[in-house]
Amino acid sequence: MEENKKYWMDSNVIKQKSGFKHKLKRVFEPGGVGLVLMAFFLAIALGVPINIFTDSAVTPEVSRLSGIPGMLWLRIVRAVVLPLILASMVLSMYRLRKIEGA
């Protein structure tokens, strides 16, 4: 088996080491498949017992407090996405005007 494989990307040769240790290291790098799967199973392992052994009646206070991060996230997304859409529209209109015959 070849020790180094060559991949072409953006006209540059990128050497990627092959081997079990290197592949295992890539799986557990930040954002890797291994960490995502570990977080998934950890969430299930913690969530199922909590759901089984706690009272399933959610009080309005808990519901209101747990909704705060979600509402903040939606407000942040709206605050970022709307200006991006508007800037994209203005730029596209400007570029269309620069095209001859348009």
PDB file of C-alpha atoms in Angstrom:
ATOM      1  CA  MET A   1       0.000   0.000   0.000  1.00  0.00           C
ATOM      2  CA  GLU A   2       1.250   3.443  -0.838  1.00  0.00           C
ATOM      3  CA  GLU A   3       2.411   5.495   2.174  1.00  0.00           C
ATOM      4  CA  ASN A   4       1.454   8.860   0.684  1.00  0.00           C
ATOM      5  CA  LYS A   5      -1.459   9.452  -1.647  1.00  0.00           C
ATOM      6  CA  LYS A   6      -1.561  12.558  -3.821  1.00  0.00           C
ATOM      7  CA  TYR A   7      -4.709  14.573  -4.241  1.00  0.00           C
ATOM      8  CA  TRP A   8      -5.043  17.514  -6.617  1.00  0.00           C
ATOM      9  CA  MET A   9      -6.803  20.574  -5.247  1.00  0.00           C
ATOM     10  CA  ASP A  10      -6.506  24.130  -6.584  1.00  0.00           C
ATOM     11  CA  SER A  11      -3.529  23.128  -8.749  1.00  0.00           C
ATOM     12  CA  ASN A  12      -1.518  22.122  -5.675  1.00  0.00           C
ATOM     13  CA  VAL A  13      -0.511  18.651  -4.638  1.00  0.00           C
ATOM     14  CA  ILE A  14      -1.701  17.777  -1.158  1.00  0.00           C
ATOM     15  CA  LYS A  15      -0.103  14.758   0.430  1.00  0.00           C
ATOM     16  CA  GLN A  16      -2.320  12.771   2.748  1.00  0.00           C
ATOM     17  CA  LYS A  17      -0.821  10.097   4.935  1.00  0.00           C
ATOM     18  CA  SER A  18      -2.626   6.813   5.011  1.00  0.00           C
ATOM     19  CA  GLY A  19      -2.640   4.431   7.904  1.00  0.00           C
ATOM     20  CA  PHE A  20      -4.785   3.498  10.847  1.00  0.00           C
ATOM     21  CA  LYS A  21      -3.289   6.015  13.294  1.00  0.00           C
ATOM     22  CA  HIS A  22      -3.723   8.902  10.887  1.00  0.00           C
ATOM     23  CA  LYS A  23      -7.305   7.925  10.039  1.00  0.00           C
ATOM     24  CA  LEU A  24      -8.165   7.534  13.734  1.00  0.00           C
ATOM     25  CA  LYS A  25      -6.666  10.959  14.428  1.00  0.00           C
ATOM     26  CA  ARG A  26      -8.805  12.484  11.655  1.00  0.00           C
ATOM     27  CA  VAL A  27     -11.988  10.898  13.040  1.00  0.00           C
ATOM     28  CA  PHE A  28     -11.514  12.525  16.445  1.00  0.00           C
ATOM     29  CA  GLU A  29     -10.389  15.957  15.267  1.00  0.00           C
ATOM     30  CA  PRO A  30     -12.728  18.875  16.101  1.00  0.00           C
ATOM     31  CA  GLY A  31     -15.885  18.541  14.028  1.00  0.00           C
ATOM     32  CA  GLY A  32     -14.974  15.002  13.045  1.00  0.00           C
ATOM     33  CA  VAL A  33     -17.427  12.164  12.717  1.00  0.00           C
ATOM     34  CA  GLY A  34     -16.213  10.479  15.880  1.00  0.00           C
ATOM     35  CA  LEU A  35     -16.869  13.476  18.106  1.00  0.00           C
ATOM     36  CA  VAL A  36     -20.297  14.064  16.591  1.00  0.00           C
ATOM     37  CA  LEU A  37     -21.277  10.426  17.164  1.00  0.00           C
ATOM     38  CA  MET A  38     -19.901  10.493  20.709  1.00  0.00           C
ATOM     39  CA  ALA A  39     -21.928  13.630  21.488  1.00  0.00           C
ATOM     40  CA  PHE A  40     -25.033  12.026  19.959  1.00  0.00           C
ATOM     41  CA  PHE A  41     -24.772   8.878  22.071  1.00  0.00           C
ATOM     42  CA  LEU A  42     -23.859  10.867  25.181  1.00  0.00           C
ATOM     43  CA  ALA A  43     -26.979  13.004  24.732  1.00  0.00           C
ATOM     44  CA  ILE A  44     -29.130   9.881  24.375  1.00  0.00           C
ATOM     45  CA  ALA A  45     -27.450   8.214  27.372  1.00  0.00           C
ATOM     46  CA  LEU A  46     -28.135  11.273  29.530  1.00  0.00           C
ATOM     47  CA  GLY A  47     -31.536  12.214  28.119  1.00  0.00           C
ATOM     48  CA  VAL A  48     -33.315   8.860  28.361  1.00  0.00           C
ATOM     49  CA  PRO A  49     -32.705   8.309  32.106  1.00  0.00           C
ATOM     50  CA  ILE A  50     -33.539  11.922  32.886  1.00  0.00           C
ATOM     51  CA  ASN A  51     -36.777  11.585  30.947  1.00  0.00           C
ATOM     52  CA  ILE A  52     -37.671   8.294  32.649  1.00  0.00           C
ATOM     53  CA  PHE A  53     -36.814   9.231  36.241  1.00  0.00           C
ATOM     54  CA  THR A  54     -38.093  12.799  36.364  1.00  0.00           C
ATOM     55  CA  ASP A  55     -41.610  14.109  36.566  1.00  0.00           C
ATOM     56  CA  SER A  56     -42.825  14.589  33.013  1.00  0.00           C
ATOM     57  CA  ALA A  57     -45.040  17.536  33.925  1.00  0.00           C
ATOM     58  CA  VAL A  58     -43.208  20.645  32.759  1.00  0.00           C
ATOM     59  CA  THR A  59     -44.063  23.786  34.641  1.00  0.00           C
ATOM     60  CA  PRO A  60     -44.637  27.021  32.721  1.00  0.00           C
ATOM     61  CA  GLU A  61     -41.530  28.527  34.337  1.00  0.00           C
ATOM     62  CA  VAL A  62     -39.288  25.768  33.012  1.00  0.00           C
ATOM     63  CA  SER A  63     -40.880  26.062  29.609  1.00  0.00           C
ATOM     64  CA  ARG A  64     -40.363  29.822  29.551  1.00  0.00           C
ATOM     65  CA  LEU A  65     -36.737  29.595  30.726  1.00  0.00           C
ATOM     66  CA  SER A  66     -35.853  26.853  28.252  1.00  0.00           C
ATOM     67  CA  GLY A  67     -37.327  28.926  25.421  1.00  0.00           C
ATOM     68  CA  ILE A  68     -35.019  31.896  26.052  1.00  0.00           C
ATOM     69  CA  PRO A  69     -31.933  30.471  24.275  1.00  0.00           C
ATOM     70  CA  GLY A  70     -34.060  29.501  21.288  1.00  0.00           C
ATOM     71  CA  MET A  71     -35.585  32.946  20.995  1.00  0.00           C
ATOM     72  CA  LEU A  72     -32.150  34.573  21.304  1.00  0.00           C
ATOM     73  CA  TRP A  73     -30.802  32.280  18.575  1.00  0.00           C
ATOM     74  CA  LEU A  74     -33.653  33.171  16.222  1.00  0.00           C
ATOM     75  CA  ARG A  75     -33.156  36.892  16.839  1.00  0.00           C
ATOM     76  CA  ILE A  76     -29.426  36.592  16.148  1.00  0.00           C
ATOM     77  CA  VAL A  77     -30.065  34.656  12.935  1.00  0.00           C
ATOM     78  CA  ARG A  78     -32.572  37.270  11.771  1.00  0.00           C
ATOM     79  CA  ALA A  79     -30.155  40.074  12.628  1.00  0.00           C
ATOM     80  CA  VAL A  80     -27.418  38.447  10.518  1.00  0.00           C
ATOM     81  CA  VAL A  81     -29.367  36.949   7.620  1.00  0.00           C
ATOM     82  CA  LEU A  82     -31.549  39.935   6.729  1.00  0.00           C
ATOM     83  CA  PRO A  83     -28.618  42.326   6.148  1.00  0.00           C
ATOM     84  CA  LEU A  84     -26.838  39.632   4.129  1.00  0.00           C
ATOM     85  CA  ILE A  85     -29.859  39.189   1.877  1.00  0.00           C
ATOM     86  CA  LEU A  86     -30.266  42.932   1.404  1.00  0.00           C
ATOM     87  CA  ALA A  87     -26.557  43.404   0.634  1.00  0.00           C
ATOM     88  CA  SER A  88     -26.687  40.536  -1.848  1.00  0.00           C
ATOM     89  CA  MET A  89     -29.669  42.068  -3.624  1.00  0.00           C
ATOM     90  CA  VAL A  90     -28.027  45.501  -3.829  1.00  0.00           C
ATOM     91  CA  LEU A  91     -24.781  44.009  -5.150  1.00  0.00           C
ATOM     92  CA  SER A  92     -26.590  41.939  -7.773  1.00  0.00           C
ATOM     93  CA  MET A  93     -28.524  45.000  -8.967  1.00  0.00           C
ATOM     94  CA  TYR A  94     -25.260  46.951  -9.190  1.00  0.00           C
ATOM     95  CA  ARG A  95     -23.586  44.167 -11.161  1.00  0.00           C
ATOM     96  CA  LEU A  96     -26.557  43.928 -13.526  1.00  0.00           C
ATOM     97  CA  ARG A  97     -26.284  47.626 -14.289  1.00  0.00           C
ATOM     98  CA  LYS A  98     -22.612  47.210 -15.144  1.00  0.00           C
ATOM     99  CA  ILE A  99     -23.441  44.573 -17.796  1.00  0.00           C
ATOM    100  CA  GLU A 100     -23.740  46.096 -21.251  1.00  0.00           C
ATOM    101  CA  GLY A 101     -27.126  45.622 -22.865  1.00  0.00           C
ATOM    102  CA  ALA A 102     -28.930  44.854 -19.632  1.00  0.00           C
TER     103      ALA A 102
END
